mmCIF file of C-alpha atoms in Angstrom:
data_model
loop_
_atom_site.group_PDB
_atom_site.id
_atom_site.type_symbol
_atom_site.label_atom_id
_atom_site.label_comp_id
_atom_site.label_asym_id
_atom_site.label_seq_id
_atom_site.Cartn_x
_atom_site.Cartn_y
_atom_site.Cartn_z
ATOM 1 C CA UNK U 290 19.100 -85.676 74.554
ATOM 2 C CA UNK U 291 22.379 -85.101 72.678
ATOM 3 C CA UNK U 292 22.832 -81.537 71.423
ATOM 4 C CA UNK U 293 25.172 -79.607 69.174
ATOM 5 C CA UNK U 294 26.096 -76.021 70.043
ATOM 6 C CA UNK U 295 26.561 -73.549 67.150
ATOM 7 C CA UNK U 296 30.045 -71.847 67.685
ATOM 8 C CA UNK U 297 30.161 -69.921 64.362
ATOM 9 C CA UNK U 298 27.854 -69.472 61.474
ATOM 10 C CA UNK U 299 29.445 -67.778 58.184
ATOM 11 C CA UNK U 300 27.049 -66.959 55.261
ATOM 12 C CA UNK U 301 23.946 -68.564 56.568
ATOM 13 C CA UNK U 302 22.841 -71.957 57.777
ATOM 14 C CA UNK U 303 19.272 -73.253 58.015
ATOM 15 C CA UNK U 304 17.704 -76.910 58.935
ATOM 16 C CA UNK U 305 16.166 -78.643 56.243
ATOM 17 C CA UNK U 306 14.528 -81.925 55.456
ATOM 18 C CA UNK U 307 12.128 -83.131 52.845
ATOM 19 C CA UNK U 308 9.769 -80.128 53.223
ATOM 20 C CA UNK U 309 6.418 -79.742 53.777
ATOM 21 C CA UNK U 310 4.538 -80.989 50.574
ATOM 22 C CA UNK U 311 0.912 -80.849 49.771
ATOM 23 C CA UNK U 312 0.246 -77.543 51.331
ATOM 24 C CA UNK U 313 -0.207 -75.670 48.018
ATOM 25 C CA UNK U 314 -4.016 -75.068 48.733
ATOM 26 C CA UNK U 315 -2.441 -72.933 51.738
ATOM 27 C CA UNK U 316 -0.385 -71.094 49.722
ATOM 28 C CA UNK U 317 2.811 -72.639 50.998
ATOM 29 C CA UNK U 318 5.357 -74.209 48.865
ATOM 30 C CA UNK U 319 7.351 -77.641 49.830
ATOM 31 C CA UNK U 320 10.641 -75.733 50.635
ATOM 32 C CA UNK U 321 13.248 -78.427 52.182
ATOM 33 C CA UNK U 322 16.831 -79.030 51.087
ATOM 34 C CA UNK U 323 17.595 -77.324 47.843
ATOM 35 C CA UNK U 324 20.003 -79.926 46.626
ATOM 36 C CA UNK U 325 18.104 -83.128 47.679
ATOM 37 C CA UNK U 326 20.852 -85.598 46.676
ATOM 38 C CA UNK U 327 23.464 -84.015 48.725
ATOM 39 C CA UNK U 328 21.208 -83.989 51.684
ATOM 40 C CA UNK U 329 20.121 -87.570 51.048
ATOM 41 C CA UNK U 330 23.927 -88.852 50.978
ATOM 42 C CA UNK U 331 24.650 -87.174 54.164
ATOM 43 C CA UNK U 332 21.698 -88.779 55.896
ATOM 44 C CA UNK U 333 22.493 -92.038 54.266
ATOM 45 C CA UNK U 334 26.297 -91.851 55.406
ATOM 46 C CA UNK U 335 25.355 -91.392 59.107
ATOM 47 C CA UNK U 336 22.624 -94.086 58.782
ATOM 48 C CA UNK U 337 19.360 -91.927 59.145
ATOM 49 C CA UNK U 338 16.198 -92.122 57.459
ATOM 50 C CA UNK U 339 15.697 -89.902 54.452
ATOM 51 C CA UNK U 340 13.351 -87.519 56.383
ATOM 52 C CA UNK U 341 15.887 -86.795 59.033
ATOM 53 C CA UNK U 342 16.563 -82.860 59.223
ATOM 54 C CA UNK U 343 20.096 -81.760 58.219
ATOM 55 C CA UNK U 344 21.978 -78.460 58.280
ATOM 56 C CA UNK U 345 22.261 -76.575 54.789
ATOM 57 C CA UNK U 346 25.138 -74.265 55.161
ATOM 58 C CA UNK U 347 25.910 -71.465 52.400
ATOM 59 C CA UNK U 348 29.283 -71.834 51.261
ATOM 60 C CA UNK U 349 29.864 -73.875 54.301
ATOM 61 C CA UNK U 350 31.424 -71.854 57.122
ATOM 62 C CA UNK U 351 29.867 -73.515 60.021
ATOM 63 C CA UNK U 352 31.448 -74.593 63.289
ATOM 64 C CA UNK U 353 29.509 -76.981 66.077
ATOM 65 C CA UNK U 354 30.482 -78.429 69.283
ATOM 66 C CA UNK U 355 29.303 -81.920 70.396
ATOM 67 C CA UNK U 356 28.311 -82.443 73.999
ATOM 68 C CA UNK U 357 28.436 -86.207 73.566
ATOM 69 C CA UNK U 358 29.426 -89.178 71.100
ATOM 70 C CA UNK U 359 28.033 -88.121 67.513
ATOM 71 C CA UNK U 360 28.372 -89.490 64.132
ATOM 72 C CA UNK U 361 28.501 -86.606 61.433
ATOM 73 C CA UNK U 362 29.075 -86.185 57.768
ATOM 74 C CA UNK U 363 29.268 -83.312 55.486
ATOM 75 C CA UNK U 364 28.380 -83.297 51.872
ATOM 76 C CA UNK U 365 27.341 -81.210 48.988
ATOM 77 C CA UNK U 366 29.908 -78.273 48.431
ATOM 78 C CA UNK U 367 33.492 -79.618 48.852
ATOM 79 C CA UNK U 368 34.818 -77.852 52.223
ATOM 80 C CA UNK U 369 37.587 -78.161 54.073
ATOM 81 C CA UNK U 370 36.739 -80.019 57.417
ATOM 82 C CA UNK U 371 38.713 -80.517 60.706
ATOM 83 C CA UNK U 372 37.821 -81.681 64.033
ATOM 84 C CA UNK U 373 39.138 -79.978 67.207
ATOM 85 C CA UNK U 374 39.358 -82.057 70.569
ATOM 86 C CA UNK U 375 38.464 -80.237 73.900
ATOM 87 C CA UNK U 376 42.079 -79.827 74.532
ATOM 88 C CA UNK U 377 42.754 -77.844 71.480
ATOM 89 C CA UNK U 378 44.371 -80.797 69.472
ATOM 90 C CA UNK U 379 43.103 -80.802 65.680
ATOM 91 C CA UNK U 380 42.388 -83.937 63.875
ATOM 92 C CA UNK U 381 42.257 -83.764 59.968
ATOM 93 C CA UNK U 382 38.954 -84.853 58.433
ATOM 94 C CA UNK U 383 37.261 -84.390 55.044
ATOM 95 C CA UNK U 384 33.765 -83.959 53.266
ATOM 96 C CA UNK U 385 32.045 -87.204 52.161
ATOM 97 C CA UNK U 386 33.742 -88.819 55.057
ATOM 98 C CA UNK U 387 31.936 -90.653 58.318
ATOM 99 C CA UNK U 388 33.266 -88.684 61.388
ATOM 100 C CA UNK U 389 32.985 -89.954 64.894
ATOM 101 C CA UNK U 390 33.017 -87.004 67.311
ATOM 102 C CA UNK U 391 33.664 -87.384 70.907
ATOM 103 C CA UNK U 392 31.951 -85.175 73.678
ATOM 104 C CA UNK U 393 33.878 -81.857 73.433
ATOM 105 C CA UNK U 394 34.967 -82.073 70.230
ATOM 106 C CA UNK U 395 34.105 -79.381 67.666
ATOM 107 C CA UNK U 396 33.587 -79.896 64.050
ATOM 108 C CA UNK U 397 34.543 -77.000 61.690
ATOM 109 C CA UNK U 398 33.449 -76.729 58.035
ATOM 110 C CA UNK U 399 35.370 -74.111 56.209
ATOM 111 C CA UNK U 400 34.680 -72.062 53.169
ATOM 112 C CA UNK U 401 33.610 -74.005 50.167
ATOM 113 C CA UNK U 402 36.129 -74.600 47.420
ATOM 114 C CA UNK U 403 33.551 -74.309 44.708
ATOM 115 C CA UNK U 404 29.567 -74.923 44.540
ATOM 116 C CA UNK U 405 27.244 -73.246 46.815
ATOM 117 C CA UNK U 406 25.798 -75.500 49.569
ATOM 118 C CA UNK U 407 27.001 -77.803 52.060
ATOM 119 C CA UNK U 408 25.165 -80.337 54.083
ATOM 120 C CA UNK U 409 25.881 -81.376 57.692
ATOM 121 C CA UNK U 410 24.093 -84.554 59.117
ATOM 122 C CA UNK U 411 24.285 -86.108 62.489
ATOM 123 C CA UNK U 412 22.892 -89.512 63.345
ATOM 124 C CA UNK U 413 19.220 -89.064 64.723
ATOM 125 C CA UNK U 414 18.891 -86.019 62.770
ATOM 126 C CA UNK U 415 18.497 -82.107 63.947
ATOM 127 C CA UNK U 416 15.556 -82.597 66.190
ATOM 128 C CA UNK U 417 14.377 -78.859 66.181
ATOM 129 C CA UNK U 418 10.667 -78.409 66.739
ATOM 130 C CA UNK U 419 8.587 -78.996 63.516
ATOM 131 C CA UNK U 420 6.344 -76.439 61.835
ATOM 132 C CA UNK U 421 3.381 -77.870 59.847
ATOM 133 C CA UNK U 422 5.004 -81.253 59.923
ATOM 134 C CA UNK U 423 8.556 -80.178 58.524
ATOM 135 C CA UNK U 424 11.877 -78.794 60.196
ATOM 136 C CA UNK U 425 12.683 -76.851 56.781
ATOM 137 C CA UNK U 426 13.016 -73.170 56.945
ATOM 138 C CA UNK U 427 11.157 -71.624 54.048
ATOM 139 C CA UNK U 428 12.862 -68.270 53.023
ATOM 140 C CA UNK U 429 9.793 -67.071 50.964
ATOM 141 C CA UNK U 430 7.042 -67.872 53.597
ATOM 142 C CA UNK U 431 9.331 -67.086 56.554
ATOM 143 C CA UNK U 432 8.062 -70.252 58.273
ATOM 144 C CA UNK U 433 9.935 -73.074 60.015
ATOM 145 C CA UNK U 434 12.747 -73.073 62.222
ATOM 146 C CA UNK U 435 14.508 -69.896 62.051
ATOM 147 C CA UNK U 436 18.061 -69.723 60.669
ATOM 148 C CA UNK U 437 20.825 -70.570 62.918
ATOM 149 C CA UNK U 438 22.734 -68.061 64.976
ATOM 150 C CA UNK U 439 25.910 -68.332 67.312
ATOM 151 C CA UNK U 440 24.962 -69.853 70.796
ATOM 152 C CA UNK U 441 22.047 -71.957 69.506
ATOM 153 C CA UNK U 442 21.766 -75.418 71.023
ATOM 154 C CA UNK U 443 20.426 -77.960 68.620
ATOM 155 C CA UNK U 444 18.976 -80.995 70.187
ATOM 156 C CA UNK U 445 20.007 -84.287 68.201
ATOM 157 C CA UNK U 446 17.470 -87.122 67.797
ATOM 158 C CA UNK U 447 18.033 -90.624 69.270
ATOM 159 C CA UNK U 448 20.348 -92.923 67.345
ATOM 160 C CA UNK U 449 17.251 -95.076 67.133
ATOM 161 C CA UNK U 450 15.732 -92.592 64.722
ATOM 162 C CA UNK U 451 18.322 -94.197 62.257
ATOM 163 C CA UNK U 452 17.940 -96.952 59.946
ATOM 164 C CA UNK U 453 20.404 -99.262 61.239
ATOM 165 C CA UNK U 454 21.293 -100.773 64.719
ATOM 166 C CA UNK U 455 24.016 -99.070 66.747
ATOM 167 C CA UNK U 456 25.013 -97.644 69.961
ATOM 168 C CA UNK U 457 22.186 -95.270 71.818
ATOM 169 C CA UNK U 458 22.517 -91.490 71.879
ATOM 170 C CA UNK U 459 25.595 -90.402 73.620
ATOM 171 C CA UNK U 460 26.995 -93.628 73.914
ATOM 172 C CA UNK U 461 30.543 -94.553 72.831
ATOM 173 C CA UNK U 462 30.497 -95.627 69.065
ATOM 174 C CA UNK U 463 31.985 -98.868 68.055
ATOM 175 C CA UNK U 464 33.699 -98.525 64.790
ATOM 176 C CA UNK U 465 33.656 -102.065 64.409
ATOM 177 C CA UNK U 466 30.000 -102.550 64.596
ATOM 178 C CA UNK U 467 28.575 -99.404 63.035
ATOM 179 C CA UNK U 468 28.937 -97.386 60.727
ATOM 180 C CA UNK U 469 29.444 -99.718 58.146
ATOM 181 C CA UNK U 470 30.902 -97.120 55.678
ATOM 182 C CA UNK U 471 33.960 -94.912 56.382
ATOM 183 C CA UNK U 472 33.672 -92.654 53.206
ATOM 184 C CA UNK U 473 31.976 -92.423 49.729
ATOM 185 C CA UNK U 474 33.102 -91.001 46.366
ATOM 186 C CA UNK U 475 31.992 -87.498 46.015
ATOM 187 C CA UNK U 476 29.086 -87.846 43.225
ATOM 188 C CA UNK U 477 29.577 -84.452 41.865
ATOM 189 C CA UNK U 478 33.312 -83.866 41.876
ATOM 190 C CA UNK U 479 34.737 -82.648 40.217
ATOM 191 C CA UNK U 480 32.072 -80.208 39.669
ATOM 192 C CA UNK U 481 30.594 -81.084 35.949
ATOM 193 C CA UNK U 482 32.500 -78.414 33.616
ATOM 194 C CA UNK U 483 32.482 -75.056 33.232
ATOM 195 C CA UNK U 484 29.809 -74.125 31.918
ATOM 196 C CA UNK U 485 27.685 -76.507 34.159
ATOM 197 C CA UNK U 486 24.929 -78.111 31.818
ATOM 198 C CA UNK U 487 21.511 -78.462 32.940
ATOM 199 C CA UNK U 488 18.756 -80.724 31.525
ATOM 200 C CA UNK U 489 15.627 -79.611 30.751
ATOM 201 C CA UNK U 490 12.303 -81.079 29.531
ATOM 202 C CA UNK U 491 10.180 -78.460 27.001
ATOM 203 C CA UNK U 492 6.759 -77.280 28.390
ATOM 204 C CA UNK U 493 4.155 -76.773 29.718
ATOM 205 C CA UNK U 494 4.262 -73.309 27.792
ATOM 206 C CA UNK U 495 6.692 -73.566 25.287
ATOM 207 C CA UNK U 496 4.243 -72.844 22.682
ATOM 208 C CA UNK U 497 3.956 -69.248 24.035
ATOM 209 C CA UNK U 498 7.387 -68.597 22.540
ATOM 210 C CA UNK U 499 8.634 -68.327 19.092
ATOM 211 C CA UNK U 500 9.864 -71.615 17.333
ATOM 212 C CA UNK U 501 13.405 -70.165 17.778
ATOM 213 C CA UNK U 502 13.342 -70.762 21.687
ATOM 214 C CA UNK U 503 15.075 -74.014 21.604
ATOM 215 C CA UNK U 504 18.012 -72.614 19.782
ATOM 216 C CA UNK U 505 17.948 -69.538 21.959
ATOM 217 C CA UNK U 506 17.917 -71.403 25.135
ATOM 218 C CA UNK U 507 20.257 -74.361 24.447
ATOM 219 C CA UNK U 508 22.733 -72.303 21.850
ATOM 220 C CA UNK U 509 24.168 -69.871 24.156
ATOM 221 C CA UNK U 510 25.942 -69.381 27.748
ATOM 222 C CA UNK U 511 23.867 -68.144 30.629
ATOM 223 C CA UNK U 512 25.250 -66.543 33.855
ATOM 224 C CA UNK U 513 23.944 -66.711 37.383
ATOM 225 C CA UNK U 514 22.741 -63.232 38.539
ATOM 226 C CA UNK U 515 23.876 -62.113 42.075
ATOM 227 C CA UNK U 516 20.191 -61.890 43.256
ATOM 228 C CA UNK U 517 19.635 -65.629 43.325
ATOM 229 C CA UNK U 518 18.540 -67.445 46.268
ATOM 230 C CA UNK U 519 16.611 -70.362 47.624
ATOM 231 C CA UNK U 520 13.581 -69.076 45.636
ATOM 232 C CA UNK U 521 15.126 -69.346 42.103
ATOM 233 C CA UNK U 522 18.228 -69.003 40.297
ATOM 234 C CA UNK U 523 17.961 -65.844 37.981
ATOM 235 C CA UNK U 524 19.881 -65.806 34.728
ATOM 236 C CA UNK U 525 21.234 -63.416 32.119
ATOM 237 C CA UNK U 526 22.446 -63.877 28.518
ATOM 238 C CA UNK U 527 23.115 -62.214 25.305
ATOM 239 C CA UNK U 528 19.925 -63.195 23.675
ATOM 240 C CA UNK U 529 16.565 -63.074 25.293
ATOM 241 C CA UNK U 530 13.646 -65.692 24.636
ATOM 242 C CA UNK U 531 11.019 -64.043 22.534
ATOM 243 C CA UNK U 532 7.180 -64.561 23.119
ATOM 244 C CA UNK U 533 4.870 -65.258 20.399
ATOM 245 C CA UNK U 534 1.790 -64.993 22.691
ATOM 246 C CA UNK U 535 1.973 -61.704 24.411
ATOM 247 C CA UNK U 536 -1.310 -61.510 26.489
ATOM 248 C CA UNK U 537 -1.134 -62.010 29.882
ATOM 249 C CA UNK U 538 -1.114 -65.437 31.394
ATOM 250 C CA UNK U 539 -3.334 -66.270 34.213
ATOM 251 C CA UNK U 540 -1.518 -67.382 37.417
ATOM 252 C CA UNK U 541 -1.110 -71.207 37.241
ATOM 253 C CA UNK U 542 0.686 -73.741 39.473
ATOM 254 C CA UNK U 543 4.419 -74.129 39.109
ATOM 255 C CA UNK U 544 6.888 -76.890 40.181
ATOM 256 C CA UNK U 545 10.398 -77.067 41.556
ATOM 257 C CA UNK U 546 12.628 -76.796 38.569
ATOM 258 C CA UNK U 547 10.252 -74.877 36.524
ATOM 259 C CA UNK U 548 12.173 -72.162 33.948
ATOM 260 C CA UNK U 549 9.766 -69.306 34.111
ATOM 261 C CA UNK U 550 10.542 -66.584 31.796
ATOM 262 C CA UNK U 551 9.808 -62.862 32.785
ATOM 263 C CA UNK U 552 9.315 -60.278 30.397
ATOM 264 C CA UNK U 553 12.979 -59.588 30.001
ATOM 265 C CA UNK U 554 13.239 -62.934 28.655
ATOM 266 C CA UNK U 555 15.843 -64.601 30.849
ATOM 267 C CA UNK U 556 14.657 -67.710 32.819
ATOM 268 C CA UNK U 557 14.455 -67.980 36.633
ATOM 269 C CA UNK U 558 15.062 -71.457 37.510
ATOM 270 C CA UNK U 559 12.749 -72.031 40.644
ATOM 271 C CA UNK U 560 14.322 -74.000 43.534
ATOM 272 C CA UNK U 561 12.920 -75.378 46.916
ATOM 273 C CA UNK U 562 11.425 -72.011 48.036
ATOM 274 C CA UNK U 563 9.593 -70.855 44.797
ATOM 275 C CA UNK U 564 6.092 -69.737 45.026
ATOM 276 C CA UNK U 565 3.108 -72.028 44.367
ATOM 277 C CA UNK U 566 1.869 -70.065 41.398
ATOM 278 C CA UNK U 567 3.082 -68.086 38.835
ATOM 279 C CA UNK U 568 2.163 -65.399 36.103
ATOM 280 C CA UNK U 569 5.076 -65.754 33.440
ATOM 281 C CA UNK U 570 4.951 -68.691 31.190
ATOM 282 C CA UNK U 571 7.116 -71.784 32.058
ATOM 283 C CA UNK U 572 9.079 -72.482 28.762
ATOM 284 C CA UNK U 573 10.713 -76.045 30.344
ATOM 285 C CA UNK U 574 11.421 -77.819 33.591
ATOM 286 C CA UNK U 575 14.649 -79.052 34.833
ATOM 287 C CA UNK U 576 15.252 -82.769 35.472
ATOM 288 C CA UNK U 577 15.376 -83.788 39.096
ATOM 289 C CA UNK U 578 19.255 -84.260 39.002
ATOM 290 C CA UNK U 579 19.612 -80.719 37.360
ATOM 291 C CA UNK U 580 17.586 -79.145 39.950
ATOM 292 C CA UNK U 581 20.311 -80.454 42.576
ATOM 293 C CA UNK U 582 23.047 -78.697 40.321
ATOM 294 C CA UNK U 583 21.253 -75.575 39.867
ATOM 295 C CA UNK U 584 21.075 -75.451 43.435
ATOM 296 C CA UNK U 585 24.672 -75.412 43.813
ATOM 297 C CA UNK U 586 25.263 -72.460 41.188
ATOM 298 C CA UNK U 587 27.092 -69.559 42.529
ATOM 299 C CA UNK U 588 26.501 -65.927 41.488
ATOM 300 C CA UNK U 589 28.599 -65.495 38.181
ATOM 301 C CA UNK U 590 28.510 -68.915 37.263
ATOM 302 C CA UNK U 591 28.162 -70.148 33.642
ATOM 303 C CA UNK U 592 25.559 -72.704 32.513
ATOM 304 C CA UNK U 593 23.985 -74.044 29.454
ATOM 305 C CA UNK U 594 20.662 -75.924 28.852
ATOM 306 C CA UNK U 595 20.240 -79.276 27.004
ATOM 307 C CA UNK U 596 17.314 -80.717 25.965
ATOM 308 C CA UNK U 597 16.410 -83.964 27.638
ATOM 309 C CA UNK U 598 13.879 -84.851 25.145
#
């Protein structure tokens, strides 16, 4: 089996796939890639099935050494990318490009220029052991393959795990035969404005807030708090949302993208590692595309909400 050796880890790198949905009765959320669109694009670029595991790198900053012929791609946060040969020669590369690595090549992903999370996919997927049917690290439950450390050796699945025909794992790669794509236009470049606009659908508990909640939510800028993480994006603003119903809400199920409003009145945007239940009312829910955008917000970023209907 082909492997990748972790040479450098910057701000944190985890293994992520589509997560482990369907376990909420056990108190487990789905987890999985925070920006699903970027993870799916990385897998598509290297010819993997959508459920193949990728690496999610906070602010980029990860270095991997290939021990055999490997096809890789970097998506998500735009990072400088270059390949260092075994003899020390450096070859320029780029994010959103299909990269062909030879044995001994080192793939270096630098610090992201903007956005928060970069995704690294290799043909065959990252084949670490599954936990409850998934290779995703769940930061809330502390479940799944542990975050990467320097010196870790990551197994790579066989090339036959991809969706297209191609060379076997570890065999030289024929550019003429596969892959059929060299690069793709980055779908979120340039970063969509400042502030970033997130679309939301009202409910299910919007009736727990005063009628002015729509104006309060959409009529001002919000800022991302430093204590945001894979559980959720915490926000602050000048004017809080005001509750019309002040009694306690029994804990109820929450979904990825929920805008839960704690007593301070500023929404928390639930991401991949959110809890399965919550006791604060959810005023609205992000659209799937906006969940991906929210996952790329950095502390200090400015955002606005827009009602999708």
